[in-house]
PDB file of C-alpha atoms in Angstrom:
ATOM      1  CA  UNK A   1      31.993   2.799 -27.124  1.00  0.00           C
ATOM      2  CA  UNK A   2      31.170   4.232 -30.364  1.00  0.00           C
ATOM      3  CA  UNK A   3      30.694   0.659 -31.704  1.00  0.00           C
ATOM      4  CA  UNK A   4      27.921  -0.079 -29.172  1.00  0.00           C
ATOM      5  CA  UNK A   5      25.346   2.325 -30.684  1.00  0.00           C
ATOM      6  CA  UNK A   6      22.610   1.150 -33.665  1.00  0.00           C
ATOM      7  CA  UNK A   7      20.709   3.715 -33.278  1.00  0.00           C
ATOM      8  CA  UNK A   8      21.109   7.768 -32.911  1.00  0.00           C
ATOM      9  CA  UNK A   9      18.685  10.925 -32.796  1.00  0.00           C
ATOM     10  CA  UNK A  10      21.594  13.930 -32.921  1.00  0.00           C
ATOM     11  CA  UNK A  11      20.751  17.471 -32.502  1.00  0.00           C
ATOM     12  CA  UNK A  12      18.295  16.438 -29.821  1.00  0.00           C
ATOM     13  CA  UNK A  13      19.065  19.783 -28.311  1.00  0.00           C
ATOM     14  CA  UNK A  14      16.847  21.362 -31.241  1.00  0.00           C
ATOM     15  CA  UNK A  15      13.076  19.762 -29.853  1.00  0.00           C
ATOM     16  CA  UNK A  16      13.941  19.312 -25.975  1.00  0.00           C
ATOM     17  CA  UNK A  17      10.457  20.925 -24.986  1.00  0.00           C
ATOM     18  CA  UNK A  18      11.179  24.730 -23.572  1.00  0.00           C
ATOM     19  CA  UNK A  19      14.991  24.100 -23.456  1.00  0.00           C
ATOM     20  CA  UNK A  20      14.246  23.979 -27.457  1.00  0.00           C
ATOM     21  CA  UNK A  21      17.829  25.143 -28.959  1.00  0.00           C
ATOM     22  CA  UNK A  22      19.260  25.873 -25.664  1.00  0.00           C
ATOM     23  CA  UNK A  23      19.038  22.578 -24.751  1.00  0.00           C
ATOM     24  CA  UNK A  24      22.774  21.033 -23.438  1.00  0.00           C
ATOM     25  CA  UNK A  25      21.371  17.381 -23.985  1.00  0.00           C
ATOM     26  CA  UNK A  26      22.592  16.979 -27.678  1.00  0.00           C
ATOM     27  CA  UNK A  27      21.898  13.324 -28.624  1.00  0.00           C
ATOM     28  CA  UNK A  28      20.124  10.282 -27.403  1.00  0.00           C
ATOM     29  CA  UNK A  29      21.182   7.075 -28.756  1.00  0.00           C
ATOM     30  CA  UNK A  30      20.361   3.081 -28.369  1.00  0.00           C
ATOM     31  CA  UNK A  31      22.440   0.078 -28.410  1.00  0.00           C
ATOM     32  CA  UNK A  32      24.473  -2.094 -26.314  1.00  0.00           C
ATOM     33  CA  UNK A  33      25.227  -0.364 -22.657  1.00  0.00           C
ATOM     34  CA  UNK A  34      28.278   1.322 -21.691  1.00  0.00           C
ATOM     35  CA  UNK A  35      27.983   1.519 -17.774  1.00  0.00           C
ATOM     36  CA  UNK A  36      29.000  -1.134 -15.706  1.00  0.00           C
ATOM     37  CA  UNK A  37      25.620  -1.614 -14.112  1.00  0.00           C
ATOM     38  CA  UNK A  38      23.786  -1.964 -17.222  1.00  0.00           C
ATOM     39  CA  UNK A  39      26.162  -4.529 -18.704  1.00  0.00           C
ATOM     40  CA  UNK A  40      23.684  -7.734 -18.008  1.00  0.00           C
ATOM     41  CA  UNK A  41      21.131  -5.516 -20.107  1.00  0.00           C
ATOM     42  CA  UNK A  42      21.114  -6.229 -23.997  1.00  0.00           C
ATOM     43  CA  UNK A  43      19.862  -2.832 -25.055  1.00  0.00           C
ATOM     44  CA  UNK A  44      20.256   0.968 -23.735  1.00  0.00           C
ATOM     45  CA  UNK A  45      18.781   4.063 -24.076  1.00  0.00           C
ATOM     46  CA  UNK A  46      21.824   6.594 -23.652  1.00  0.00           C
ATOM     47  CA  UNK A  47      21.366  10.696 -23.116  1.00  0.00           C
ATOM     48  CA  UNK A  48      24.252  12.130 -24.340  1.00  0.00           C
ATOM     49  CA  UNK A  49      26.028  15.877 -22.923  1.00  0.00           C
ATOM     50  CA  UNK A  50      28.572  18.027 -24.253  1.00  0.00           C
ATOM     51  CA  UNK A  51      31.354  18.126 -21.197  1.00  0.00           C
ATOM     52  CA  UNK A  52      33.401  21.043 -20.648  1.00  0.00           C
ATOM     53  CA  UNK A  53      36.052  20.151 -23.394  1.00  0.00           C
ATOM     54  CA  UNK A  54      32.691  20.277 -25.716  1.00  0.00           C
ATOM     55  CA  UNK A  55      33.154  16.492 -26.360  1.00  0.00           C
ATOM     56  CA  UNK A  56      29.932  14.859 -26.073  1.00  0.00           C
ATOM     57  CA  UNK A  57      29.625  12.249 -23.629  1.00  0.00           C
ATOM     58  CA  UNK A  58      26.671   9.921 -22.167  1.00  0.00           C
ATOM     59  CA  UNK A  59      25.192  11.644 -18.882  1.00  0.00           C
ATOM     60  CA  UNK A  60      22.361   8.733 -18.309  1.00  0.00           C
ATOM     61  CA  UNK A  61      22.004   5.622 -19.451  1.00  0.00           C
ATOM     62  CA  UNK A  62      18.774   3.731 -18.734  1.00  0.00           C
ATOM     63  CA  UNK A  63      18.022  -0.235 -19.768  1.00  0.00           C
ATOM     64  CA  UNK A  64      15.747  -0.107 -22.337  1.00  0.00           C
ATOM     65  CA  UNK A  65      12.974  -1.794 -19.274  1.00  0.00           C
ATOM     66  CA  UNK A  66      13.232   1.048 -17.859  1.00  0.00           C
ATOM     67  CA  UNK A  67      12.228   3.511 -20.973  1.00  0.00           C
ATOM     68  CA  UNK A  68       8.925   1.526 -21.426  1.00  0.00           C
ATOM     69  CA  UNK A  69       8.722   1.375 -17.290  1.00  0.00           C
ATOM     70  CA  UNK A  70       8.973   5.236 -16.836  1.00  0.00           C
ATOM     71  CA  UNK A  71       6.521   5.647 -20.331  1.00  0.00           C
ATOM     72  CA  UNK A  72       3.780   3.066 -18.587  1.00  0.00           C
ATOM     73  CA  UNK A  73       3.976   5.268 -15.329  1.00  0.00           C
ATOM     74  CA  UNK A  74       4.375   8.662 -17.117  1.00  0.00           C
ATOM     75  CA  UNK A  75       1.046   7.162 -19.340  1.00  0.00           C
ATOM     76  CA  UNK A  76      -1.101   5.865 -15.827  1.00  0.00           C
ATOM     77  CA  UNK A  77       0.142   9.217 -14.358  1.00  0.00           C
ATOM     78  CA  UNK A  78      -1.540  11.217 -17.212  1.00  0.00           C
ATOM     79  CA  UNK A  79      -4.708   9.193 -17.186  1.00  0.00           C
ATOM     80  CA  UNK A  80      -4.997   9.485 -13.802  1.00  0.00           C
ATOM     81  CA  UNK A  81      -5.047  13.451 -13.590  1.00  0.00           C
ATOM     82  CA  UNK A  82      -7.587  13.441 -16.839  1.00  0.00           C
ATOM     83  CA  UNK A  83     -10.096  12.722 -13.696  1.00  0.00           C
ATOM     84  CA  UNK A  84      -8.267  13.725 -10.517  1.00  0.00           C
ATOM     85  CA  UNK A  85     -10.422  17.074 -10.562  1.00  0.00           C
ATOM     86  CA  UNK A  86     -13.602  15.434  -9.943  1.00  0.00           C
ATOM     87  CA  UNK A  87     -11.850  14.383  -5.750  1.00  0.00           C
ATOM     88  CA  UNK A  88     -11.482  17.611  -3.683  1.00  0.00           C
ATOM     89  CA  UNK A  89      -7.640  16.938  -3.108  1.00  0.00           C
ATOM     90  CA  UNK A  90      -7.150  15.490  -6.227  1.00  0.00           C
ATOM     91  CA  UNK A  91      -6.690  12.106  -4.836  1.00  0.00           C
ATOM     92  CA  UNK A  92      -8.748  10.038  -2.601  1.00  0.00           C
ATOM     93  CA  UNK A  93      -6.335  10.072   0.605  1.00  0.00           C
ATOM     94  CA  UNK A  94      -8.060   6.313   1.699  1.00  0.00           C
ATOM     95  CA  UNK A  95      -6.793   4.603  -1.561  1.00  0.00           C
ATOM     96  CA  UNK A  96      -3.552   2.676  -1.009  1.00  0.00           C
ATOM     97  CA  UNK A  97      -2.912   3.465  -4.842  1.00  0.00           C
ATOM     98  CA  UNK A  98      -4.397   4.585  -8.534  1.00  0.00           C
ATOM     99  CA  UNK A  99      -3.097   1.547 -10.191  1.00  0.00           C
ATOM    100  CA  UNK A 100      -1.383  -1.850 -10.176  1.00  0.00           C
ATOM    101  CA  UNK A 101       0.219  -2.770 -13.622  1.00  0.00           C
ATOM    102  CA  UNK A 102       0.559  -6.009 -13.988  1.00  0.00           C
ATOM    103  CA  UNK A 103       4.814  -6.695 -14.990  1.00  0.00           C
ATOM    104  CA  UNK A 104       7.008  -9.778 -14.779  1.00  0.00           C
ATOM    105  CA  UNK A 105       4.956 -11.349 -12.472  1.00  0.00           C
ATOM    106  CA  UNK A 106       4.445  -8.668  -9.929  1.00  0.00           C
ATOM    107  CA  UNK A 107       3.243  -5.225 -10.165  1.00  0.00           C
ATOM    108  CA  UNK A 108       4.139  -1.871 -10.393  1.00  0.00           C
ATOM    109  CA  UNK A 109       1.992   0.496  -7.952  1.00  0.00           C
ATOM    110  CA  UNK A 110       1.524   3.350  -8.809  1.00  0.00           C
ATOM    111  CA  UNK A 111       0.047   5.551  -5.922  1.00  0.00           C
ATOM    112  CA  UNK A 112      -0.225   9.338  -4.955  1.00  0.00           C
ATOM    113  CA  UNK A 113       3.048  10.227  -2.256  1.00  0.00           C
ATOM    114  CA  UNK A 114       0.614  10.594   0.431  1.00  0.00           C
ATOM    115  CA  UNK A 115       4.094  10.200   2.769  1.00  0.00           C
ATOM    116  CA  UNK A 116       4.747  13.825   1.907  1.00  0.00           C
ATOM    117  CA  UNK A 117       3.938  16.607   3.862  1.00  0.00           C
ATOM    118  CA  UNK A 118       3.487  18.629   1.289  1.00  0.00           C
ATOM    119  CA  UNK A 119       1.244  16.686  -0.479  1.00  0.00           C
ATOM    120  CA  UNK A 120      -2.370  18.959  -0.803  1.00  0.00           C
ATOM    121  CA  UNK A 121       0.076  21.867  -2.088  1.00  0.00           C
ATOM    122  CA  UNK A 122       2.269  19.926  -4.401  1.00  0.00           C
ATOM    123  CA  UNK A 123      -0.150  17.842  -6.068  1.00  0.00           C
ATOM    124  CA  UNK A 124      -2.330  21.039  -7.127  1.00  0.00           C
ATOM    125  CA  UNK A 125       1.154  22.489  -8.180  1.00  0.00           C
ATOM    126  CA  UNK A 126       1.886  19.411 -10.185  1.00  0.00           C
ATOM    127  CA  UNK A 127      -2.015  19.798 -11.834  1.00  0.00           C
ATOM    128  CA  UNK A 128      -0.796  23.180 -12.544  1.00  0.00           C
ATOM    129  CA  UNK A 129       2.619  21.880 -14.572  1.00  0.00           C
ATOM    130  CA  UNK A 130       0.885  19.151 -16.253  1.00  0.00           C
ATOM    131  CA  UNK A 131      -1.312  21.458 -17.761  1.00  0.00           C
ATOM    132  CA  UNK A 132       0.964  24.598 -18.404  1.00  0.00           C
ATOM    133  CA  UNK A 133       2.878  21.703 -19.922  1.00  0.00           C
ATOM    134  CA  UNK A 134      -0.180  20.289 -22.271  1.00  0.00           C
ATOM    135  CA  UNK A 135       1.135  21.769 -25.811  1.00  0.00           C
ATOM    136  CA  UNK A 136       4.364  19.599 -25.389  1.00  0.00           C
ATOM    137  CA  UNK A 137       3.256  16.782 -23.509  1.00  0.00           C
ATOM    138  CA  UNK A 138      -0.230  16.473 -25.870  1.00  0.00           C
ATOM    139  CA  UNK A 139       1.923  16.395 -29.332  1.00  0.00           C
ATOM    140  CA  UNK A 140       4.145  13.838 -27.959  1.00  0.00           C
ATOM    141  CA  UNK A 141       1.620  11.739 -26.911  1.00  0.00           C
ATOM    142  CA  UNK A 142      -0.047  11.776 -30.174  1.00  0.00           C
ATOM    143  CA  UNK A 143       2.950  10.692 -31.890  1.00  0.00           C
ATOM    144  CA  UNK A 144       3.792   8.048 -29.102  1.00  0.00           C
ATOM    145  CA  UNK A 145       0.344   6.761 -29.782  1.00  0.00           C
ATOM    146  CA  UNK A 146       0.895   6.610 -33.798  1.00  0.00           C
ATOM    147  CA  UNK A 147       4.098   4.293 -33.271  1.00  0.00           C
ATOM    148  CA  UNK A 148       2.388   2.022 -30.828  1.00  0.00           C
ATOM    149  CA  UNK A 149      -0.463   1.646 -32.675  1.00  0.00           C
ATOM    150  CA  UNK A 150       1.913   0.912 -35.738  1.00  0.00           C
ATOM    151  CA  UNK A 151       3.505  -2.032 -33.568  1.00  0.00           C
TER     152      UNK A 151
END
């Protein structure tokens, strides 16, 4: 397993937002994928635990796709609630969705869970959270945006 990983960030546990130092994720790493399920996938982003023995061990493993899928949603999610404020519920409940992005020939919709019965209350918590969360969210962004634009 060891073998499989090219690249490593250790001591992750040191800058994982407010869990800062306290944090029990202690690595993430990339490289070939360990779990069965990923096996057809060439690269993997792995988030690594210590267990009870305090041997470190991979808790989730994603396909790299996925990484860039969940950043292009995270990213669309952001945007979107930069002008969410301006519709009284913070979404306009007659839109099937905010976005379609374009992937693989399809799309990935990304819409409001209007399904929820809880939506009114949860989406004005979730405003809430996005911006208590703003200092950590805001300098990670920033730096996202350096790399990409280094690409």
């Amino acid at each position: 397993m060891i073998n499989s990983i090219v690249m490593t960030a250790k001591e992750y546990s040191r800058i994982d937002g407010k869990r800062a130092y306290n944090s029990d994720i202690k690595k993430l790493t990339l490289g070939a994928p360990v779990f069965n399920e990923n096996k057809d996938m060439k690269i993997a982003a792995q988030i690594w635990k210590e267990n009870e023995n305090g041997e470190q061990e991979i808790s989730v493993e994603l396909p790299i796709h996925q990484v860039f899928d969940l950043m292009i949603f995270l990213s669309r999610t952001l945007l979107y609630f930069k002008e969410a404020y301006r519709m009284p519920l913070l979404y306009d409940p007659n839109s099937e969705y905010i976005d379609r992005v374009g992937l693989q020939g399809d799309a990935m919709e990304i819409a409001v869970c209007k399904e929820s019965d809880r939506i009114n209350e949860d989406i004005q918590k979730f405003l809430q959270a996005l911006s208590d969360l703003g200092e950590l969210t805001g300098e990670r962004t920033r730096v996202l945006l350096d790399i990409i634009k280094e690409l």
